Amino acid sequence: MIWLDLAVVSLILRGAISGYRWGWRRALGHLGALICAALTALLGRGDLKYFGARHGNLEKVIETAVHSRLALPVSAPVDGAVRPPGLPGALWQALYQGAAPAADPGNLATLLTALLGHTVAFLAGLALWWGFFHLCGAALADKEEGQISIAARRGGVMIGMAGQLCCAAIIIGVALPLAWLGGVPPELLQIEETRLACLAWNIFAALKIW
C-alpha cells in the first residue's frame, strides 16, 4: 500500500509548489474555497439525500447495491457484530464510531446504506458548490505574482500543503466506500496499513460526513 502514501505525498508536493508560485494570499483563497465548499456540502447533505430519495429513489438503489455486494437478499438481516470478508477495516471502524447515527446499529447493511447515502449526497453537494467558492476565492486573491515576497511564498507553501492534505482527505474519504461498493479488490482498500492515507481518512472521518 506504499503507492497510496506516495500518491498523497505527490498531492502535498503539488500543493507546496503551487503555494510557492501563488503566495499565501492566493493559496489561502484556494484553501478557503475548498473548506467553504466542503462545509456547505456537509450542511446540505441531508437535503440532497432527501431530494435524491424523492426523485431518484437513491436510497433504494444504494440498499440494493449494498446487499448485492454483501451477496445477500435485500430482505436478509446482516449481523453487525461480524465483519464480512472484503470490507475494509477502516470502513468497518468508521461504521461503529459514530457513523450513521440514525441507522440500526445492529444491522451492517443498514449502516452501510446510510453511510453511502450520506457520502453520495456530500459528493454531489461538493461538486455543486466547489465552482462557486473557487471563483469567489480567486476573485479575492492577489494575482500579482511579480510582487510576491519570499515570506509570502513560504506562507503559500505551508497553506498549499495543508490544502492538498484536505483534498487527499476528501478524495480518500469519498472513494473508499464507493470503491468497496464498486467491487475494487479488498487488498487495494486496506488503508489502515498506510500512514499518510490513513491520516487523511481519519481527517475525513472526523468531519462526521455520515
JSON list of C-alpha atoms in Angstrom, two decimals:
[
{"chain": "A", "resi": 1, "resn": "MET", "atom": "CA", "xyz": [0.00, 0.00, 0.00]},
{"chain": "A", "resi": 2, "resn": "ILE", "atom": "CA", "xyz": [3.01, 2.31, -0.16]},
{"chain": "A", "resi": 3, "resn": "TRP", "atom": "CA", "xyz": [1.76, 3.55, -3.54]},
{"chain": "A", "resi": 4, "resn": "LEU", "atom": "CA", "xyz": [-1.20, 5.20, -1.80]},
{"chain": "A", "resi": 5, "resn": "ASP", "atom": "CA", "xyz": [1.10, 7.07, 0.57]},
{"chain": "A", "resi": 6, "resn": "LEU", "atom": "CA", "xyz": [3.19, 8.11, -2.43]},
{"chain": "A", "resi": 7, "resn": "ALA", "atom": "CA", "xyz": [0.05, 9.45, -4.10]},
{"chain": "A", "resi": 8, "resn": "VAL", "atom": "CA", "xyz": [-0.70, 11.55, -1.01]},
{"chain": "A", "resi": 9, "resn": "VAL", "atom": "CA", "xyz": [2.90, 12.79, -0.93]},
{"chain": "A", "resi": 10, "resn": "SER", "atom": "CA", "xyz": [2.58, 13.78, -4.60]},
{"chain": "A", "resi": 11, "resn": "LEU", "atom": "CA", "xyz": [-0.55, 15.80, -3.83]},
{"chain": "A", "resi": 12, "resn": "ILE", "atom": "CA", "xyz": [1.15, 17.55, -0.90]},
{"chain": "A", "resi": 13, "resn": "LEU", "atom": "CA", "xyz": [4.22, 18.36, -3.02]},
{"chain": "A", "resi": 14, "resn": "ARG", "atom": "CA", "xyz": [1.97, 19.72, -5.74]},
{"chain": "A", "resi": 15, "resn": "GLY", "atom": "CA", "xyz": [0.35, 21.95, -3.14]},
{"chain": "A", "resi": 16, "resn": "ALA", "atom": "CA", "xyz": [3.76, 23.16, -1.96]},
{"chain": "A", "resi": 17, "resn": "ILE", "atom": "CA", "xyz": [4.83, 24.06, -5.50]},
{"chain": "A", "resi": 18, "resn": "SER", "atom": "CA", "xyz": [1.55, 25.80, -6.28]},
{"chain": "A", "resi": 19, "resn": "GLY", "atom": "CA", "xyz": [1.63, 27.66, -2.96]},
{"chain": "A", "resi": 20, "resn": "TYR", "atom": "CA", "xyz": [5.19, 28.87, -3.61]},
{"chain": "A", "resi": 21, "resn": "ARG", "atom": "CA", "xyz": [4.15, 30.15, -7.02]},
{"chain": "A", "resi": 22, "resn": "TRP", "atom": "CA", "xyz": [0.93, 31.80, -5.80]},
{"chain": "A", "resi": 23, "resn": "GLY", "atom": "CA", "xyz": [1.96, 33.23, -2.42]},
{"chain": "A", "resi": 24, "resn": "TRP", "atom": "CA", "xyz": [-0.01, 32.92, 0.81]},
{"chain": "A", "resi": 25, "resn": "ARG", "atom": "CA", "xyz": [-2.92, 35.13, -0.25]},
{"chain": "A", "resi": 26, "resn": "ARG", "atom": "CA", "xyz": [-3.92, 33.17, -3.33]},
{"chain": "A", "resi": 27, "resn": "ALA", "atom": "CA", "xyz": [-3.15, 29.82, -1.67]},
{"chain": "A", "resi": 28, "resn": "LEU", "atom": "CA", "xyz": [-5.39, 30.82, 1.23]},
{"chain": "A", "resi": 29, "resn": "GLY", "atom": "CA", "xyz": [-8.12, 31.69, -1.26]},
{"chain": "A", "resi": 30, "resn": "HIS", "atom": "CA", "xyz": [-7.96, 28.18, -2.73]},
{"chain": "A", "resi": 31, "resn": "LEU", "atom": "CA", "xyz": [-7.94, 26.56, 0.71]},
{"chain": "A", "resi": 32, "resn": "GLY", "atom": "CA", "xyz": [-10.81, 28.74, 1.88]},
{"chain": "A", "resi": 33, "resn": "ALA", "atom": "CA", "xyz": [-12.83, 27.83, -1.20]},
{"chain": "A", "resi": 34, "resn": "LEU", "atom": "CA", "xyz": [-12.31, 24.13, -0.55]},
{"chain": "A", "resi": 35, "resn": "ILE", "atom": "CA", "xyz": [-13.26, 24.42, 3.13]},
{"chain": "A", "resi": 36, "resn": "CYS", "atom": "CA", "xyz": [-16.35, 26.52, 2.40]},
{"chain": "A", "resi": 37, "resn": "ALA", "atom": "CA", "xyz": [-17.49, 24.13, -0.32]},
{"chain": "A", "resi": 38, "resn": "ALA", "atom": "CA", "xyz": [-16.94, 21.12, 1.94]},
{"chain": "A", "resi": 39, "resn": "LEU", "atom": "CA", "xyz": [-18.78, 22.70, 4.88]},
{"chain": "A", "resi": 40, "resn": "THR", "atom": "CA", "xyz": [-21.69, 23.77, 2.68]},
{"chain": "A", "resi": 41, "resn": "ALA", "atom": "CA", "xyz": [-21.90, 20.27, 1.20]},
{"chain": "A", "resi": 42, "resn": "LEU", "atom": "CA", "xyz": [-21.75, 18.83, 4.72]},
{"chain": "A", "resi": 43, "resn": "LEU", "atom": "CA", "xyz": [-24.57, 21.04, 5.99]},
{"chain": "A", "resi": 44, "resn": "GLY", "atom": "CA", "xyz": [-26.71, 20.40, 2.92]},
{"chain": "A", "resi": 45, "resn": "ARG", "atom": "CA", "xyz": [-26.18, 16.67, 2.56]},
{"chain": "A", "resi": 46, "resn": "GLY", "atom": "CA", "xyz": [-29.45, 15.87, 4.31]},
{"chain": "A", "resi": 47, "resn": "ASP", "atom": "CA", "xyz": [-31.47, 17.94, 1.84]},
{"chain": "A", "resi": 48, "resn": "LEU", "atom": "CA", "xyz": [-29.64, 16.44, -1.14]},
{"chain": "A", "resi": 49, "resn": "LYS", "atom": "CA", "xyz": [-30.17, 12.94, 0.21]},
{"chain": "A", "resi": 50, "resn": "TYR", "atom": "CA", "xyz": [-33.89, 13.66, 0.61]},
{"chain": "A", "resi": 51, "resn": "PHE", "atom": "CA", "xyz": [-34.03, 15.10, -2.92]},
{"chain": "A", "resi": 52, "resn": "GLY", "atom": "CA", "xyz": [-32.31, 12.02, -4.34]},
{"chain": "A", "resi": 53, "resn": "ALA", "atom": "CA", "xyz": [-34.61, 9.68, -2.44]},
{"chain": "A", "resi": 54, "resn": "ARG", "atom": "CA", "xyz": [-37.70, 11.55, -3.59]},
{"chain": "A", "resi": 55, "resn": "HIS", "atom": "CA", "xyz": [-36.85, 11.99, -7.26]},
{"chain": "A", "resi": 56, "resn": "GLY", "atom": "CA", "xyz": [-34.39, 9.20, -7.99]},
{"chain": "A", "resi": 57, "resn": "ASN", "atom": "CA", "xyz": [-35.03, 6.51, -5.37]},
{"chain": "A", "resi": 58, "resn": "LEU", "atom": "CA", "xyz": [-31.39, 6.90, -4.35]},
{"chain": "A", "resi": 59, "resn": "GLU", "atom": "CA", "xyz": [-31.58, 5.09, -1.02]},
{"chain": "A", "resi": 60, "resn": "LYS", "atom": "CA", "xyz": [-33.28, 2.04, -2.55]},
{"chain": "A", "resi": 61, "resn": "VAL", "atom": "CA", "xyz": [-30.63, 1.83, -5.27]},
{"chain": "A", "resi": 62, "resn": "ILE", "atom": "CA", "xyz": [-27.83, 2.03, -2.70]},
{"chain": "A", "resi": 63, "resn": "GLU", "atom": "CA", "xyz": [-29.53, -0.53, -0.45]},
{"chain": "A", "resi": 64, "resn": "THR", "atom": "CA", "xyz": [-29.84, -2.98, -3.34]},
{"chain": "A", "resi": 65, "resn": "ALA", "atom": "CA", "xyz": [-26.20, -2.42, -4.31]},
{"chain": "A", "resi": 66, "resn": "VAL", "atom": "CA", "xyz": [-25.04, -2.96, -0.70]},
{"chain": "A", "resi": 67, "resn": "HIS", "atom": "CA", "xyz": [-26.93, -6.25, -0.37]},
{"chain": "A", "resi": 68, "resn": "SER", "atom": "CA", "xyz": [-25.60, -7.35, -3.74]},
{"chain": "A", "resi": 69, "resn": "ARG", "atom": "CA", "xyz": [-22.06, -6.51, -2.60]},
{"chain": "A", "resi": 70, "resn": "LEU", "atom": "CA", "xyz": [-22.62, -8.46, 0.60]},
{"chain": "A", "resi": 71, "resn": "ALA", "atom": "CA", "xyz": [-24.07, -11.32, -1.50]},
{"chain": "A", "resi": 72, "resn": "LEU", "atom": "CA", "xyz": [-27.31, -11.42, 0.49]},
{"chain": "A", "resi": 73, "resn": "PRO", "atom": "CA", "xyz": [-31.00, -10.92, -0.38]},
{"chain": "A", "resi": 74, "resn": "VAL", "atom": "CA", "xyz": [-32.31, -7.40, 0.16]},
{"chain": "A", "resi": 75, "resn": "SER", "atom": "CA", "xyz": [-34.61, -8.57, 2.97]},
{"chain": "A", "resi": 76, "resn": "ALA", "atom": "CA", "xyz": [-31.95, -10.59, 4.80]},
{"chain": "A", "resi": 77, "resn": "PRO", "atom": "CA", "xyz": [-30.54, -9.12, 8.02]},
{"chain": "A", "resi": 78, "resn": "VAL", "atom": "CA", "xyz": [-26.79, -8.72, 8.29]},
{"chain": "A", "resi": 79, "resn": "ASP", "atom": "CA", "xyz": [-25.20, -9.14, 11.70]},
{"chain": "A", "resi": 80, "resn": "GLY", "atom": "CA", "xyz": [-23.22, -6.02, 12.57]},
{"chain": "A", "resi": 81, "resn": "ALA", "atom": "CA", "xyz": [-21.02, -7.93, 15.00]},
{"chain": "A", "resi": 82, "resn": "VAL", "atom": "CA", "xyz": [-19.23, -9.87, 12.25]},
{"chain": "A", "resi": 83, "resn": "ARG", "atom": "CA", "xyz": [-17.13, -8.16, 9.61]},
{"chain": "A", "resi": 84, "resn": "PRO", "atom": "CA", "xyz": [-17.76, -9.74, 6.19]},
{"chain": "A", "resi": 85, "resn": "PRO", "atom": "CA", "xyz": [-14.78, -10.68, 4.01]},
{"chain": "A", "resi": 86, "resn": "GLY", "atom": "CA", "xyz": [-13.63, -7.88, 1.75]},
{"chain": "A", "resi": 87, "resn": "LEU", "atom": "CA", "xyz": [-14.95, -4.99, 3.87]},
{"chain": "A", "resi": 88, "resn": "PRO", "atom": "CA", "xyz": [-12.04, -2.60, 4.55]},
{"chain": "A", "resi": 89, "resn": "GLY", "atom": "CA", "xyz": [-11.01, -2.38, 8.18]},
{"chain": "A", "resi": 90, "resn": "ALA", "atom": "CA", "xyz": [-11.06, 1.44, 8.14]},
{"chain": "A", "resi": 91, "resn": "LEU", "atom": "CA", "xyz": [-14.62, 1.44, 6.83]},
{"chain": "A", "resi": 92, "resn": "TRP", "atom": "CA", "xyz": [-15.67, -1.13, 9.43]},
{"chain": "A", "resi": 93, "resn": "GLN", "atom": "CA", "xyz": [-14.18, 1.01, 12.19]},
{"chain": "A", "resi": 94, "resn": "ALA", "atom": "CA", "xyz": [-15.93, 4.14, 10.92]},
{"chain": "A", "resi": 95, "resn": "LEU", "atom": "CA", "xyz": [-19.29, 2.38, 10.93]},
{"chain": "A", "resi": 96, "resn": "TYR", "atom": "CA", "xyz": [-19.09, 1.76, 14.66]},
{"chain": "A", "resi": 97, "resn": "GLN", "atom": "CA", "xyz": [-17.51, 5.03, 15.76]},
{"chain": "A", "resi": 98, "resn": "GLY", "atom": "CA", "xyz": [-20.42, 7.39, 15.32]},
{"chain": "A", "resi": 99, "resn": "ALA", "atom": "CA", "xyz": [-21.17, 6.80, 11.64]},
{"chain": "A", "resi": 100, "resn": "ALA", "atom": "CA", "xyz": [-24.79, 6.92, 10.51]},
{"chain": "A", "resi": 101, "resn": "PRO", "atom": "CA", "xyz": [-26.28, 7.51, 14.00]},
{"chain": "A", "resi": 102, "resn": "ALA", "atom": "CA", "xyz": [-29.87, 7.24, 12.73]},
{"chain": "A", "resi": 103, "resn": "ALA", "atom": "CA", "xyz": [-29.31, 3.75, 11.35]},
{"chain": "A", "resi": 104, "resn": "ASP", "atom": "CA", "xyz": [-29.89, 0.46, 13.15]},
{"chain": "A", "resi": 105, "resn": "PRO", "atom": "CA", "xyz": [-26.52, -0.24, 14.88]},
{"chain": "A", "resi": 106, "resn": "GLY", "atom": "CA", "xyz": [-27.16, -3.97, 14.78]},
{"chain": "A", "resi": 107, "resn": "ASN", "atom": "CA", "xyz": [-27.60, -4.21, 11.02]},
{"chain": "A", "resi": 108, "resn": "LEU", "atom": "CA", "xyz": [-24.45, -3.80, 8.94]},
{"chain": "A", "resi": 109, "resn": "ALA", "atom": "CA", "xyz": [-26.36, -3.39, 5.67]},
{"chain": "A", "resi": 110, "resn": "THR", "atom": "CA", "xyz": [-28.42, -0.54, 7.15]},
{"chain": "A", "resi": 111, "resn": "LEU", "atom": "CA", "xyz": [-25.29, 1.19, 8.41]},
{"chain": "A", "resi": 112, "resn": "LEU", "atom": "CA", "xyz": [-23.55, 0.84, 5.04]},
{"chain": "A", "resi": 113, "resn": "THR", "atom": "CA", "xyz": [-26.62, 2.11, 3.18]},
{"chain": "A", "resi": 114, "resn": "ALA", "atom": "CA", "xyz": [-26.80, 5.18, 5.42]},
{"chain": "A", "resi": 115, "resn": "LEU", "atom": "CA", "xyz": [-23.06, 5.81, 5.15]},
{"chain": "A", "resi": 116, "resn": "LEU", "atom": "CA", "xyz": [-23.05, 5.53, 1.36]},
{"chain": "A", "resi": 117, "resn": "GLY", "atom": "CA", "xyz": [-26.16, 7.69, 1.06]},
{"chain": "A", "resi": 118, "resn": "HIS", "atom": "CA", "xyz": [-24.50, 10.49, 3.02]},
{"chain": "A", "resi": 119, "resn": "THR", "atom": "CA", "xyz": [-21.28, 10.05, 1.06]},
{"chain": "A", "resi": 120, "resn": "VAL", "atom": "CA", "xyz": [-23.03, 10.37, -2.30]},
{"chain": "A", "resi": 121, "resn": "ALA", "atom": "CA", "xyz": [-25.03, 13.37, -1.07]},
{"chain": "A", "resi": 122, "resn": "PHE", "atom": "CA", "xyz": [-21.86, 15.05, 0.24]},
{"chain": "A", "resi": 123, "resn": "LEU", "atom": "CA", "xyz": [-20.05, 14.43, -3.05]},
{"chain": "A", "resi": 124, "resn": "ALA", "atom": "CA", "xyz": [-22.95, 15.88, -5.05]},
{"chain": "A", "resi": 125, "resn": "GLY", "atom": "CA", "xyz": [-23.03, 18.96, -2.83]},
{"chain": "A", "resi": 126, "resn": "LEU", "atom": "CA", "xyz": [-19.28, 19.42, -3.10]},
{"chain": "A", "resi": 127, "resn": "ALA", "atom": "CA", "xyz": [-19.49, 19.26, -6.89]},
{"chain": "A", "resi": 128, "resn": "LEU", "atom": "CA", "xyz": [-22.29, 21.84, -6.86]},
{"chain": "A", "resi": 129, "resn": "TRP", "atom": "CA", "xyz": [-20.58, 24.34, -4.57]},
{"chain": "A", "resi": 130, "resn": "TRP", "atom": "CA", "xyz": [-16.90, 23.92, -5.44]},
{"chain": "A", "resi": 131, "resn": "GLY", "atom": "CA", "xyz": [-17.03, 26.04, -8.60]},
{"chain": "A", "resi": 132, "resn": "PHE", "atom": "CA", "xyz": [-18.86, 28.90, -6.86]},
{"chain": "A", "resi": 133, "resn": "PHE", "atom": "CA", "xyz": [-16.49, 29.14, -3.91]},
{"chain": "A", "resi": 134, "resn": "HIS", "atom": "CA", "xyz": [-13.46, 28.62, -6.15]},
{"chain": "A", "resi": 135, "resn": "LEU", "atom": "CA", "xyz": [-14.45, 31.66, -8.22]},
{"chain": "A", "resi": 136, "resn": "CYS", "atom": "CA", "xyz": [-15.06, 33.68, -5.03]},
{"chain": "A", "resi": 137, "resn": "GLY", "atom": "CA", "xyz": [-11.64, 32.71, -3.67]},
{"chain": "A", "resi": 138, "resn": "ALA", "atom": "CA", "xyz": [-9.94, 33.59, -6.97]},
{"chain": "A", "resi": 139, "resn": "ALA", "atom": "CA", "xyz": [-11.67, 36.98, -7.05]},
{"chain": "A", "resi": 140, "resn": "LEU", "atom": "CA", "xyz": [-10.46, 37.84, -3.54]},
{"chain": "A", "resi": 141, "resn": "ALA", "atom": "CA", "xyz": [-6.91, 36.58, -4.04]},
{"chain": "A", "resi": 142, "resn": "ASP", "atom": "CA", "xyz": [-3.98, 38.75, -5.08]},
{"chain": "A", "resi": 143, "resn": "LYS", "atom": "CA", "xyz": [-2.89, 37.70, -8.58]},
{"chain": "A", "resi": 144, "resn": "GLU", "atom": "CA", "xyz": [0.12, 40.00, -8.92]},
{"chain": "A", "resi": 145, "resn": "GLU", "atom": "CA", "xyz": [2.72, 37.22, -8.83]},
{"chain": "A", "resi": 146, "resn": "GLY", "atom": "CA", "xyz": [5.60, 39.58, -9.62]},
{"chain": "A", "resi": 147, "resn": "GLN", "atom": "CA", "xyz": [5.20, 41.35, -6.27]},
{"chain": "A", "resi": 148, "resn": "ILE", "atom": "CA", "xyz": [5.11, 38.23, -4.10]},
{"chain": "A", "resi": 149, "resn": "SER", "atom": "CA", "xyz": [7.75, 38.33, -1.37]},
{"chain": "A", "resi": 150, "resn": "ILE", "atom": "CA", "xyz": [9.78, 35.37, -0.15]},
{"chain": "A", "resi": 151, "resn": "ALA", "atom": "CA", "xyz": [7.86, 35.36, 3.13]},
{"chain": "A", "resi": 152, "resn": "ALA", "atom": "CA", "xyz": [4.57, 35.26, 1.22]},
{"chain": "A", "resi": 153, "resn": "ARG", "atom": "CA", "xyz": [5.85, 32.39, -0.90]},
{"chain": "A", "resi": 154, "resn": "ARG", "atom": "CA", "xyz": [6.89, 30.44, 2.20]},
{"chain": "A", "resi": 155, "resn": "GLY", "atom": "CA", "xyz": [3.48, 31.01, 3.71]},
{"chain": "A", "resi": 156, "resn": "GLY", "atom": "CA", "xyz": [1.95, 29.85, 0.44]},
{"chain": "A", "resi": 157, "resn": "VAL", "atom": "CA", "xyz": [3.96, 26.62, 0.64]},
{"chain": "A", "resi": 158, "resn": "MET", "atom": "CA", "xyz": [2.52, 25.78, 4.07]},
{"chain": "A", "resi": 159, "resn": "ILE", "atom": "CA", "xyz": [-1.03, 26.71, 3.12]},
{"chain": "A", "resi": 160, "resn": "GLY", "atom": "CA", "xyz": [-0.75, 24.86, -0.18]},
{"chain": "A", "resi": 161, "resn": "MET", "atom": "CA", "xyz": [0.42, 21.69, 1.58]},
{"chain": "A", "resi": 162, "resn": "ALA", "atom": "CA", "xyz": [-2.47, 21.94, 4.05]},
{"chain": "A", "resi": 163, "resn": "GLY", "atom": "CA", "xyz": [-4.92, 22.43, 1.19]},
{"chain": "A", "resi": 164, "resn": "GLN", "atom": "CA", "xyz": [-3.72, 19.37, -0.65]},
{"chain": "A", "resi": 165, "resn": "LEU", "atom": "CA", "xyz": [-3.88, 17.29, 2.51]},
{"chain": "A", "resi": 166, "resn": "CYS", "atom": "CA", "xyz": [-7.52, 18.36, 2.82]},
{"chain": "A", "resi": 167, "resn": "CYS", "atom": "CA", "xyz": [-8.04, 17.35, -0.82]},
{"chain": "A", "resi": 168, "resn": "ALA", "atom": "CA", "xyz": [-6.48, 13.96, -0.13]},
{"chain": "A", "resi": 169, "resn": "ALA", "atom": "CA", "xyz": [-8.78, 13.52, 2.88]},
{"chain": "A", "resi": 170, "resn": "ILE", "atom": "CA", "xyz": [-11.87, 14.25, 0.80]},
{"chain": "A", "resi": 171, "resn": "ILE", "atom": "CA", "xyz": [-10.75, 12.06, -2.10]},
{"chain": "A", "resi": 172, "resn": "ILE", "atom": "CA", "xyz": [-9.89, 9.08, 0.11]},
{"chain": "A", "resi": 173, "resn": "GLY", "atom": "CA", "xyz": [-12.92, 9.53, 2.34]},
{"chain": "A", "resi": 174, "resn": "VAL", "atom": "CA", "xyz": [-15.32, 9.57, -0.59]},
{"chain": "A", "resi": 175, "resn": "ALA", "atom": "CA", "xyz": [-13.51, 6.99, -2.71]},
{"chain": "A", "resi": 176, "resn": "LEU", "atom": "CA", "xyz": [-13.08, 4.24, -0.10]},
{"chain": "A", "resi": 177, "resn": "PRO", "atom": "CA", "xyz": [-16.78, 3.35, 0.44]},
{"chain": "A", "resi": 178, "resn": "LEU", "atom": "CA", "xyz": [-17.59, 3.87, -3.25]},
{"chain": "A", "resi": 179, "resn": "ALA", "atom": "CA", "xyz": [-14.63, 1.71, -4.30]},
{"chain": "A", "resi": 180, "resn": "TRP", "atom": "CA", "xyz": [-15.79, -1.05, -1.96]},
{"chain": "A", "resi": 181, "resn": "LEU", "atom": "CA", "xyz": [-19.31, -0.81, -3.39]},
{"chain": "A", "resi": 182, "resn": "GLY", "atom": "CA", "xyz": [-17.88, -0.93, -6.92]},
{"chain": "A", "resi": 183, "resn": "GLY", "atom": "CA", "xyz": [-16.07, -4.20, -6.23]},
{"chain": "A", "resi": 184, "resn": "VAL", "atom": "CA", "xyz": [-12.47, -2.99, -6.10]},
{"chain": "A", "resi": 185, "resn": "PRO", "atom": "CA", "xyz": [-10.22, -5.82, -4.81]},
{"chain": "A", "resi": 186, "resn": "PRO", "atom": "CA", "xyz": [-10.04, -5.63, -0.99]},
{"chain": "A", "resi": 187, "resn": "GLU", "atom": "CA", "xyz": [-6.23, -5.71, -0.94]},
{"chain": "A", "resi": 188, "resn": "LEU", "atom": "CA", "xyz": [-6.27, -2.27, -2.58]},
{"chain": "A", "resi": 189, "resn": "LEU", "atom": "CA", "xyz": [-8.52, -0.80, 0.11]},
{"chain": "A", "resi": 190, "resn": "GLN", "atom": "CA", "xyz": [-6.60, -1.64, 3.29]},
{"chain": "A", "resi": 191, "resn": "ILE", "atom": "CA", "xyz": [-5.63, 1.95, 4.05]},
{"chain": "A", "resi": 192, "resn": "GLU", "atom": "CA", "xyz": [-5.16, 1.13, 7.73]},
{"chain": "A", "resi": 193, "resn": "GLU", "atom": "CA", "xyz": [-1.81, -0.32, 6.63]},
{"chain": "A", "resi": 194, "resn": "THR", "atom": "CA", "xyz": [-0.68, 3.10, 5.40]},
{"chain": "A", "resi": 195, "resn": "ARG", "atom": "CA", "xyz": [0.38, 6.24, 7.23]},
{"chain": "A", "resi": 196, "resn": "LEU", "atom": "CA", "xyz": [-0.49, 9.36, 5.26]},
{"chain": "A", "resi": 197, "resn": "ALA", "atom": "CA", "xyz": [-3.53, 7.82, 3.60]},
{"chain": "A", "resi": 198, "resn": "CYS", "atom": "CA", "xyz": [-4.79, 6.63, 6.97]},
{"chain": "A", "resi": 199, "resn": "LEU", "atom": "CA", "xyz": [-4.22, 10.13, 8.38]},
{"chain": "A", "resi": 200, "resn": "ALA", "atom": "CA", "xyz": [-6.25, 11.59, 5.51]},
{"chain": "A", "resi": 201, "resn": "TRP", "atom": "CA", "xyz": [-9.02, 9.06, 6.15]},
{"chain": "A", "resi": 202, "resn": "ASN", "atom": "CA", "xyz": [-9.10, 9.95, 9.86]},
{"chain": "A", "resi": 203, "resn": "ILE", "atom": "CA", "xyz": [-9.38, 13.65, 8.98]},
{"chain": "A", "resi": 204, "resn": "PHE", "atom": "CA", "xyz": [-12.35, 12.90, 6.75]},
{"chain": "A", "resi": 205, "resn": "ALA", "atom": "CA", "xyz": [-13.95, 10.66, 9.38]},
{"chain": "A", "resi": 206, "resn": "ALA", "atom": "CA", "xyz": [-13.58, 13.44, 11.97]},
{"chain": "A", "resi": 207, "resn": "LEU", "atom": "CA", "xyz": [-15.85, 15.65, 9.86]},
{"chain": "A", "resi": 208, "resn": "LYS", "atom": "CA", "xyz": [-18.77, 13.29, 10.62]},
{"chain": "A", "resi": 209, "resn": "ILE", "atom": "CA", "xyz": [-19.90, 13.22, 6.99]},
{"chain": "A", "resi": 210, "resn": "TRP", "atom": "CA", "xyz": [-22.00, 10.20, 7.92]}
]
